[in-house]
Amino acid sequence: MTRLRRKALVSLFLFTLFIFGAMMGLRTLKPSDGFSDLAPGMGFIRERERDRRRLDAEDVAVSPGQVHGGSISSDTKVVFTKSDRDYSIFYDVHIFYYLWYGDPATDNKYIHWDHVLVPHWDPKIAASHAQGRHTPPEDIASSFYPELGPYSSRDPKVLESHMAQIEEAAAGVLVLSWYPPGVADDHGEPSEDLVPAVMDAAHRHSIKVAFHIQPYKGRTDQSMHDNIKYIIDKYGKHGAFYRFRSSTGRVLPLFYVYDSYLMPAESWADLLSPKGSHSIRGTPYDGVFLALIVEERHKHDILASGFDGIYTYFASNGFSFGSSHQNWKAIKNFCDGNNLLFIPSVGPGYVDTAVRPWNNHNTRNRVNGRYYDTSLQAALSVRPEIVTITSFNQWHEGTQIEKAVPKKTVTRLYLDYQPNQPDHYLVLTRQWAENYNKEKDTWLM
């Protein structure tokens, strides 16, 4: 009996020693660098008092035009939206948004849903692919079919649904594809007059709006000066107008400039360098300007141009130097070394064969969300200040996270999100946005 009691005491002592050693070992572990291995959405619980900080426009609506310079970092406060749902959104998650859709009920015709099949530039390749244009509503210029059907961007109910979905996805900044008044892309109609309605709808959900200035015929440094002045004068006092807070305390409008490489660096420098011939630096029209990187050489042009940062836009990994995940670390290092902001763009997949039937080699399958997870992890591994999502509703290129539904017609079978629900990519985006902001807290430790 005594021997058994002694053995039990020895076993208890050894077990206690094991537990103590394990606890001490766990205490020595440090948070890993980059993004954690936790599944999306796990463990994000902030104290209620911190989450209740609201960042309304009045909090950042200071007079623009402070002196340009200093390092850049975004104001990434968590806010709770003004809607009836208790959602947090994040101003370091930006999402590209398109206004170019129309339907007969609202616009007297379909716009963009009837997009032409763009022919290949090589006549021999073009001859082997379908030509013509789409015929909505059964046949639309997309490989997926929207839950709202082929809608009009001018429909107030559509705008409200879109803002609710963006809020559901936790994206705090809508990056609006923008053309000057009276100007449109080659396949659409002018839509600048719709911007006030978008701003109002966004504001109802605490979403901010930044501008994605598109290329147009005759775009020059002088016309860009006029565009920037127009946008700030017309929308700068709106509660939804997005401003970016720098680490030096400057609060300036932020602009994405698509296909910026189409203009030479010298022309951009006239606008964006402090000593440029018609520089906006240090004026009421100063801002944070982001250039698109496609080829590797563009990073040097961007630096010489006077831009403040770089974004990648494309959601097809490997399509370009800028969109290739493997290059993001090198681009980030270049930006860090030159006081530039690097904003990687992630997307759920890519398929544009509904408008470019010859471009199948750039298709990226969604794999039920795994492609999205991979691209998000690649972005977060470089510790970006902001992440952009391509896109909310670029249906032509199949990058949308907007709700889509299964659809089969006599001539077409559309892709869908099954076996998941129509809101699958909204849910994934929220999970990752929450993880991203949780992870950012550890970067400062």
Short mmCIF file of C-alpha atoms in Angstrom, two decimals, residues 12-418:
data_model
loop_
_atom_site.label_atom_id
_atom_site.label_comp_id
_atom_site.label_asym_id
_atom_site.label_seq_id
_atom_site.Cartn_x
_atom_site.Cartn_y
_atom_site.Cartn_z
CA LEU A 12 1.56 13.32 -9.72
CA PHE A 13 4.86 15.19 -9.30
CA LEU A 14 6.02 14.28 -12.82
CA PHE A 15 2.65 15.27 -14.32
CA THR A 16 2.75 18.63 -12.50
CA LEU A 17 6.34 19.18 -13.71
CA PHE A 18 5.24 18.42 -17.31
CA ILE A 19 2.35 20.89 -17.14
CA PHE A 20 4.60 23.60 -15.68
CA GLY A 21 7.22 23.04 -18.39
CA ALA A 22 4.59 23.20 -21.13
CA MET A 23 3.15 26.45 -19.79
CA MET A 24 6.58 28.06 -19.59
CA GLY A 25 7.29 26.93 -23.15
CA LEU A 26 4.09 28.48 -24.41
CA ARG A 27 4.91 31.76 -22.72
CA THR A 28 8.15 32.02 -24.69
CA LEU A 29 6.39 31.83 -28.08
CA LYS A 30 6.21 35.13 -29.97
CA PRO A 31 3.68 36.25 -32.57
CA SER A 32 4.78 35.15 -36.04
CA ASP A 33 5.79 37.67 -38.68
CA GLY A 34 3.35 38.37 -41.50
CA PHE A 35 -0.07 36.77 -41.63
CA SER A 36 -1.04 34.10 -39.12
CA ASP A 37 -2.06 30.55 -39.97
CA LEU A 38 -5.44 30.95 -38.30
CA ALA A 39 -8.46 30.22 -40.46
CA PRO A 40 -10.25 33.34 -41.73
CA GLY A 41 -12.39 35.06 -39.14
CA MET A 42 -11.07 33.25 -36.05
CA GLY A 43 -10.38 35.06 -32.86
CA PHE A 44 -11.27 38.61 -33.82
CA ILE A 45 -12.91 40.05 -30.72
CA ARG A 46 -12.04 43.63 -29.89
CA GLU A 47 -13.09 45.39 -26.74
CA ARG A 48 -16.42 47.07 -27.29
CA GLU A 49 -15.14 50.43 -26.13
CA ARG A 50 -12.41 50.45 -28.80
CA ASP A 51 -14.73 49.33 -31.56
CA ARG A 52 -17.21 52.06 -30.80
CA ARG A 53 -14.86 54.78 -32.00
CA ARG A 54 -16.61 56.34 -34.94
CA LEU A 55 -14.67 58.08 -37.72
CA ASP A 56 -17.16 60.36 -39.43
CA ALA A 57 -16.24 62.88 -42.06
CA GLU A 58 -16.33 65.69 -39.52
CA ASP A 59 -13.41 64.04 -37.71
CA VAL A 60 -11.09 64.38 -40.73
CA ALA A 61 -12.58 67.28 -42.72
CA VAL A 62 -9.59 69.58 -42.24
CA SER A 63 -8.56 72.05 -44.92
CA PRO A 64 -6.49 70.32 -47.59
CA GLY A 65 -3.33 71.79 -48.99
CA GLN A 66 -0.83 71.14 -46.24
CA VAL A 67 2.82 70.83 -47.25
CA HIS A 68 3.56 67.63 -49.16
CA GLY A 69 6.10 65.32 -47.58
CA GLY A 70 6.62 62.86 -44.78
CA SER A 71 5.84 59.19 -44.50
CA ILE A 72 2.35 57.90 -45.13
CA SER A 73 0.03 55.70 -43.11
CA SER A 74 -3.72 55.39 -43.20
CA ASP A 75 -6.20 56.08 -40.47
CA THR A 76 -7.53 52.58 -39.91
CA LYS A 77 -9.88 53.11 -37.00
CA VAL A 78 -12.63 50.57 -36.67
CA VAL A 79 -16.08 52.11 -36.91
CA PHE A 80 -19.59 50.85 -36.43
CA THR A 81 -21.86 51.71 -39.31
CA LYS A 82 -24.93 53.90 -39.17
CA SER A 83 -27.22 51.20 -40.50
CA ASP A 84 -29.49 49.11 -38.31
CA ARG A 85 -26.97 46.25 -38.36
CA ASP A 86 -24.14 46.20 -35.83
CA TYR A 87 -21.35 45.91 -38.40
CA SER A 88 -17.78 47.09 -38.09
CA ILE A 89 -16.09 48.31 -41.27
CA PHE A 90 -12.47 49.13 -41.99
CA TYR A 91 -11.07 52.14 -43.82
CA ASP A 92 -7.91 50.24 -44.77
CA VAL A 93 -9.96 47.89 -46.97
CA HIS A 94 -10.77 49.56 -50.30
CA ILE A 95 -12.94 48.05 -53.03
CA PHE A 96 -13.17 49.01 -56.72
CA TYR A 97 -16.68 49.91 -57.88
CA TYR A 98 -18.24 50.49 -61.32
CA LEU A 99 -21.14 52.76 -62.25
CA TRP A 100 -21.48 51.93 -65.93
CA TYR A 101 -24.47 49.52 -66.00
CA GLY A 102 -27.90 50.30 -67.42
CA ASP A 103 -31.23 48.59 -68.11
CA PRO A 104 -34.30 49.47 -70.22
CA ALA A 105 -36.54 50.23 -67.24
CA THR A 106 -34.21 52.97 -65.99
CA ASP A 107 -32.06 53.95 -68.98
CA ASN A 108 -34.28 52.95 -71.95
CA LYS A 109 -31.65 50.42 -73.01
CA TYR A 110 -29.06 48.00 -71.69
CA ILE A 111 -25.66 49.53 -71.04
CA HIS A 112 -22.55 47.37 -70.66
CA TRP A 113 -24.56 44.18 -70.14
CA ASP A 114 -24.71 44.06 -73.94
CA HIS A 115 -20.95 44.57 -74.29
CA VAL A 116 -19.38 43.62 -77.61
CA LEU A 117 -17.09 40.61 -77.94
CA VAL A 118 -13.74 42.34 -78.28
CA PRO A 119 -11.79 40.92 -81.24
CA HIS A 120 -8.16 39.89 -80.87
CA TRP A 121 -5.63 42.26 -82.47
CA ASP A 122 -4.30 39.38 -84.58
CA PRO A 123 -6.84 38.81 -87.41
CA LYS A 124 -6.00 35.10 -87.60
CA ILE A 125 -6.76 34.58 -83.89
CA ALA A 126 -9.81 36.84 -84.07
CA ALA A 127 -11.27 34.75 -86.89
CA SER A 128 -11.33 31.64 -84.70
CA HIS A 129 -13.48 33.19 -81.98
CA ALA A 130 -17.07 34.38 -81.70
CA GLN A 131 -17.92 37.95 -82.67
CA GLY A 132 -20.89 40.27 -82.16
CA ARG A 133 -22.43 41.47 -78.89
CA HIS A 134 -24.47 40.12 -76.01
CA THR A 135 -28.28 40.26 -75.90
CA PRO A 136 -29.57 40.73 -72.32
CA PRO A 137 -31.31 39.77 -70.17
CA GLU A 138 -30.68 36.08 -70.87
CA ASP A 139 -27.28 36.63 -72.47
CA ILE A 140 -25.12 39.16 -70.60
CA ALA A 141 -21.47 40.18 -70.86
CA SER A 142 -20.38 38.15 -67.86
CA SER A 143 -19.55 34.55 -66.99
CA PHE A 144 -21.59 34.95 -63.78
CA TYR A 145 -25.15 36.20 -63.29
CA PRO A 146 -25.95 38.88 -60.66
CA GLU A 147 -28.59 38.22 -58.04
CA LEU A 148 -30.07 41.62 -58.94
CA GLY A 149 -30.20 40.67 -62.63
CA PRO A 150 -28.73 42.97 -65.33
CA TYR A 151 -29.39 46.11 -63.32
CA SER A 152 -29.01 49.85 -63.76
CA SER A 153 -26.45 51.73 -61.68
CA ARG A 154 -29.00 54.58 -61.60
CA ASP A 155 -31.61 52.53 -59.77
CA PRO A 156 -31.74 53.81 -56.14
CA LYS A 157 -32.68 50.32 -54.90
CA VAL A 158 -29.60 48.88 -56.61
CA LEU A 159 -27.34 51.52 -55.05
CA GLU A 160 -28.80 50.82 -51.63
CA SER A 161 -28.33 47.06 -52.08
CA HIS A 162 -24.73 47.60 -53.18
CA MET A 163 -23.88 49.73 -50.17
CA ALA A 164 -25.45 47.18 -47.85
CA GLN A 165 -23.37 44.43 -49.47
CA ILE A 166 -20.15 46.45 -49.25
CA GLU A 167 -20.93 47.12 -45.60
CA GLU A 168 -21.56 43.41 -45.11
CA ALA A 169 -18.10 42.76 -46.58
CA ALA A 170 -16.55 45.26 -44.09
CA ALA A 171 -14.90 47.35 -46.83
CA GLY A 172 -14.80 50.93 -45.59
CA VAL A 173 -13.79 52.72 -48.80
CA LEU A 174 -15.52 52.45 -52.16
CA VAL A 175 -13.09 53.30 -54.98
CA LEU A 176 -15.30 54.77 -57.67
CA SER A 177 -14.40 54.37 -61.34
CA TRP A 178 -14.64 57.97 -62.56
CA TYR A 179 -14.74 59.85 -65.85
CA PRO A 180 -15.10 63.64 -66.20
CA PRO A 181 -18.56 65.10 -66.96
CA GLY A 182 -19.79 64.12 -70.42
CA VAL A 183 -17.07 61.47 -70.84
CA ALA A 184 -17.45 57.67 -70.74
CA ASP A 185 -15.59 54.51 -71.66
CA ASP A 186 -15.87 53.19 -75.22
CA HIS A 187 -18.89 51.00 -74.41
CA GLY A 188 -20.83 53.09 -71.93
CA GLU A 189 -22.57 56.37 -71.22
CA PRO A 190 -21.46 59.33 -69.05
CA SER A 191 -22.23 58.72 -65.38
CA GLU A 192 -20.60 61.58 -63.47
CA ASP A 193 -24.03 62.98 -62.70
CA LEU A 194 -24.73 59.85 -60.66
CA VAL A 195 -21.82 60.43 -58.26
CA PRO A 196 -23.84 62.52 -55.74
CA ALA A 197 -26.33 59.66 -55.35
CA VAL A 198 -23.46 57.22 -54.77
CA MET A 199 -21.93 59.54 -52.18
CA ASP A 200 -25.25 59.88 -50.36
CA ALA A 201 -25.89 56.12 -50.39
CA ALA A 202 -22.37 55.40 -49.15
CA HIS A 203 -22.69 57.95 -46.35
CA ARG A 204 -25.83 56.23 -45.07
CA HIS A 205 -23.64 53.19 -44.40
CA SER A 206 -20.57 55.10 -43.08
CA ILE A 207 -18.68 54.09 -46.26
CA LYS A 208 -16.19 56.58 -47.68
CA VAL A 209 -15.67 57.22 -51.41
CA ALA A 210 -12.32 57.61 -53.17
CA PHE A 211 -11.94 58.30 -56.88
CA HIS A 212 -10.38 55.97 -59.46
CA ILE A 213 -9.59 58.31 -62.37
CA GLN A 214 -9.87 56.43 -65.64
CA PRO A 215 -7.94 57.12 -68.87
CA TYR A 216 -9.86 59.08 -71.49
CA LYS A 217 -9.05 60.63 -74.82
CA GLY A 218 -7.00 63.77 -74.27
CA ARG A 219 -6.02 63.03 -70.65
CA THR A 220 -3.03 65.23 -69.87
CA ASP A 221 -1.38 66.66 -66.79
CA GLN A 222 -3.39 69.85 -67.35
CA SER A 223 -6.71 68.02 -67.72
CA MET A 224 -5.86 65.99 -64.62
CA HIS A 225 -5.30 69.24 -62.74
CA ASP A 226 -8.79 70.30 -63.83
CA ASN A 227 -10.23 66.90 -62.84
CA ILE A 228 -8.75 67.02 -59.35
CA LYS A 229 -9.94 70.59 -58.82
CA TYR A 230 -13.44 69.62 -60.01
CA ILE A 231 -13.66 66.60 -57.69
CA ILE A 232 -12.41 68.41 -54.60
CA ASP A 233 -14.50 71.52 -55.23
CA LYS A 234 -17.67 69.52 -55.86
CA TYR A 235 -17.37 66.63 -53.40
CA GLY A 236 -14.69 67.64 -50.90
CA LYS A 237 -17.19 68.77 -48.27
CA HIS A 238 -19.42 65.69 -48.57
CA GLY A 239 -19.48 63.46 -45.51
CA ALA A 240 -18.53 60.42 -47.58
CA PHE A 241 -15.48 62.00 -49.23
CA TYR A 242 -12.43 59.91 -48.28
CA ARG A 243 -9.31 61.52 -46.91
CA PHE A 244 -6.13 59.71 -45.96
CA ARG A 245 -4.40 60.49 -42.69
CA SER A 246 -0.60 60.45 -42.83
CA SER A 247 1.72 59.62 -39.98
CA THR A 248 2.64 63.31 -39.86
CA GLY A 249 -0.98 64.28 -39.32
CA ARG A 250 -1.72 65.46 -42.85
CA VAL A 251 -5.21 64.55 -44.03
CA LEU A 252 -5.52 64.62 -47.82
CA PRO A 253 -7.81 63.25 -50.52
CA LEU A 254 -6.58 59.99 -52.06
CA PHE A 255 -6.78 59.26 -55.79
CA TYR A 256 -6.11 56.09 -57.76
CA VAL A 257 -4.97 56.79 -61.34
CA TYR A 258 -5.65 53.93 -63.75
CA ASP A 259 -3.23 53.33 -66.65
CA SER A 260 -1.03 56.13 -65.33
CA TYR A 261 1.84 54.76 -67.47
CA LEU A 262 0.13 56.12 -70.60
CA MET A 263 1.47 59.58 -69.73
CA PRO A 264 5.24 60.22 -69.57
CA ALA A 265 6.88 60.80 -66.21
CA GLU A 266 7.81 64.35 -67.22
CA SER A 267 4.15 65.29 -67.66
CA TRP A 268 3.15 63.80 -64.33
CA ALA A 269 6.05 65.60 -62.65
CA ASP A 270 4.68 68.94 -63.89
CA LEU A 271 1.59 68.18 -61.81
CA LEU A 272 2.88 66.11 -58.88
CA SER A 273 6.35 67.46 -58.13
CA PRO A 274 6.69 70.49 -55.84
CA LYS A 275 8.58 72.41 -58.53
CA GLY A 276 6.32 71.31 -61.41
CA SER A 277 5.12 73.96 -63.85
CA HIS A 278 1.56 73.65 -62.54
CA SER A 279 2.11 71.68 -59.37
CA ILE A 280 -0.75 70.98 -56.98
CA ARG A 281 1.63 70.33 -54.10
CA GLY A 282 1.04 72.66 -51.20
CA THR A 283 -2.18 73.97 -52.75
CA PRO A 284 -5.81 73.33 -51.74
CA TYR A 285 -5.81 70.56 -54.37
CA ASP A 286 -2.94 68.52 -52.98
CA GLY A 287 -3.60 64.84 -52.35
CA VAL A 288 -2.22 61.33 -52.15
CA PHE A 289 -1.86 59.96 -55.70
CA LEU A 290 -1.46 56.29 -56.52
CA ALA A 291 -0.13 54.99 -59.85
CA LEU A 292 -0.79 51.63 -61.48
CA ILE A 293 2.18 49.31 -61.86
CA VAL A 294 2.00 46.82 -64.72
CA GLU A 295 5.61 46.31 -65.83
CA GLU A 296 8.63 46.30 -63.54
CA ARG A 297 10.10 49.40 -65.16
CA HIS A 298 7.00 51.37 -64.20
CA LYS A 299 8.15 51.62 -60.58
CA HIS A 300 11.01 53.93 -61.60
CA ASP A 301 8.70 56.02 -63.78
CA ILE A 302 6.24 56.28 -60.89
CA LEU A 303 8.98 57.54 -58.59
CA ALA A 304 10.17 60.10 -61.14
CA SER A 305 6.58 61.23 -61.73
CA GLY A 306 6.04 62.39 -58.16
CA PHE A 307 3.34 59.86 -57.26
CA ASP A 308 2.84 58.97 -53.59
CA GLY A 309 2.29 55.26 -54.03
CA ILE A 310 1.67 52.21 -56.19
CA TYR A 311 -1.28 49.84 -56.60
CA THR A 312 -1.56 46.66 -58.70
CA TYR A 313 -5.30 46.41 -59.57
CA PHE A 314 -5.38 43.18 -61.63
CA ALA A 315 -6.86 40.10 -59.98
CA SER A 316 -5.11 37.58 -62.24
CA ASN A 317 -1.95 36.31 -60.54
CA GLY A 318 0.81 36.14 -63.15
CA PHE A 319 -0.97 38.37 -65.68
CA SER A 320 1.50 41.21 -65.20
CA PHE A 321 4.59 41.95 -63.14
CA GLY A 322 2.51 44.07 -60.78
CA SER A 323 -0.28 41.53 -60.33
CA SER A 324 2.08 38.60 -59.64
CA HIS A 325 2.09 37.72 -55.96
CA GLN A 326 5.71 36.63 -56.06
CA ASN A 327 6.79 40.20 -56.92
CA TRP A 328 4.93 41.99 -54.13
CA LYS A 329 7.74 41.74 -51.60
CA ALA A 330 10.20 43.34 -54.02
CA ILE A 331 7.73 46.11 -54.91
CA LYS A 332 7.04 46.73 -51.22
CA ASN A 333 10.79 46.97 -50.52
CA PHE A 334 11.17 49.47 -53.37
CA CYS A 335 8.29 51.52 -51.99
CA ASP A 336 9.63 51.42 -48.43
CA GLY A 337 13.02 52.57 -49.67
CA ASN A 338 11.51 55.51 -51.52
CA ASN A 339 8.82 56.61 -49.06
CA LEU A 340 6.00 55.33 -51.28
CA LEU A 341 2.80 53.60 -50.26
CA PHE A 342 2.35 50.05 -51.65
CA ILE A 343 -1.23 48.87 -52.03
CA PRO A 344 -1.64 45.32 -53.38
CA SER A 345 -4.90 44.43 -55.08
CA VAL A 346 -6.52 41.06 -54.43
CA GLY A 347 -9.44 39.36 -56.12
CA PRO A 348 -11.59 36.24 -55.89
CA GLY A 349 -10.70 35.04 -59.41
CA TYR A 350 -10.60 36.19 -63.00
CA VAL A 351 -12.51 35.25 -66.15
CA ASP A 352 -13.13 37.76 -68.95
CA THR A 353 -13.91 35.37 -71.81
CA ALA A 354 -17.46 36.74 -71.99
CA VAL A 355 -15.96 39.91 -73.49
CA ARG A 356 -12.53 38.63 -74.62
CA PRO A 357 -13.21 35.07 -75.81
CA TRP A 358 -9.55 34.57 -76.79
CA ASN A 359 -8.18 35.35 -73.29
CA ASN A 360 -8.79 32.02 -71.60
CA HIS A 361 -5.12 31.68 -70.59
CA ASN A 362 -5.57 34.48 -68.03
CA THR A 363 -8.58 32.85 -66.35
CA ARG A 364 -8.07 32.12 -62.66
CA ASN A 365 -10.55 29.68 -61.14
CA ARG A 366 -12.10 30.69 -57.83
CA VAL A 367 -11.83 27.17 -56.37
CA ASN A 368 -14.72 27.93 -53.98
CA GLY A 369 -12.81 30.82 -52.40
CA ARG A 370 -9.35 29.26 -52.10
CA TYR A 371 -7.89 31.51 -54.80
CA TYR A 372 -9.17 34.52 -52.86
CA ASP A 373 -7.63 33.22 -49.64
CA THR A 374 -4.29 32.71 -51.37
CA SER A 375 -4.20 36.20 -52.85
CA LEU A 376 -5.22 37.80 -49.56
CA GLN A 377 -2.53 35.91 -47.67
CA ALA A 378 0.05 36.98 -50.28
CA ALA A 379 -1.00 40.61 -49.81
CA LEU A 380 -0.95 40.54 -46.03
CA SER A 381 2.44 38.83 -45.95
CA VAL A 382 4.01 42.13 -47.09
CA ARG A 383 2.27 44.06 -44.31
CA PRO A 384 0.46 46.64 -46.43
CA GLU A 385 -1.08 49.77 -44.97
CA ILE A 386 -4.11 49.33 -47.25
CA VAL A 387 -5.46 46.40 -49.28
CA THR A 388 -7.65 46.91 -52.36
CA ILE A 389 -10.19 44.41 -53.60
CA THR A 390 -10.73 43.92 -57.32
CA SER A 391 -13.65 44.19 -57.39
CA PHE A 392 -17.18 44.68 -56.10
CA ASN A 393 -18.90 44.59 -59.51
CA GLN A 394 -16.57 44.29 -62.49
CA TRP A 395 -18.76 41.55 -63.98
CA HIS A 396 -17.07 41.59 -67.39
CA GLU A 397 -13.82 40.30 -65.89
CA GLY A 398 -15.39 37.97 -63.33
CA THR A 399 -13.70 39.66 -60.38
CA GLN A 400 -16.90 40.63 -58.58
CA ILE A 401 -17.74 39.73 -54.99
CA GLU A 402 -21.29 41.03 -55.44
CA LYS A 403 -23.98 38.39 -54.94
CA ALA A 404 -24.34 36.01 -57.89
CA VAL A 405 -26.86 33.24 -58.51
CA PRO A 406 -26.98 30.05 -60.62
CA LYS A 407 -28.44 30.67 -64.09
CA LYS A 408 -29.06 28.42 -67.08
CA THR A 409 -30.61 29.50 -70.36
CA VAL A 410 -31.18 27.78 -73.70
CA THR A 411 -27.74 28.87 -74.90
CA ARG A 412 -25.72 29.51 -71.74
CA LEU A 413 -24.77 28.01 -68.40
CA TYR A 414 -23.38 30.68 -66.07
CA LEU A 415 -20.77 30.09 -63.41
CA ASP A 416 -21.89 30.51 -59.80
CA TYR A 417 -20.69 30.36 -56.20
CA GLN A 418 -22.19 26.96 -55.38
#
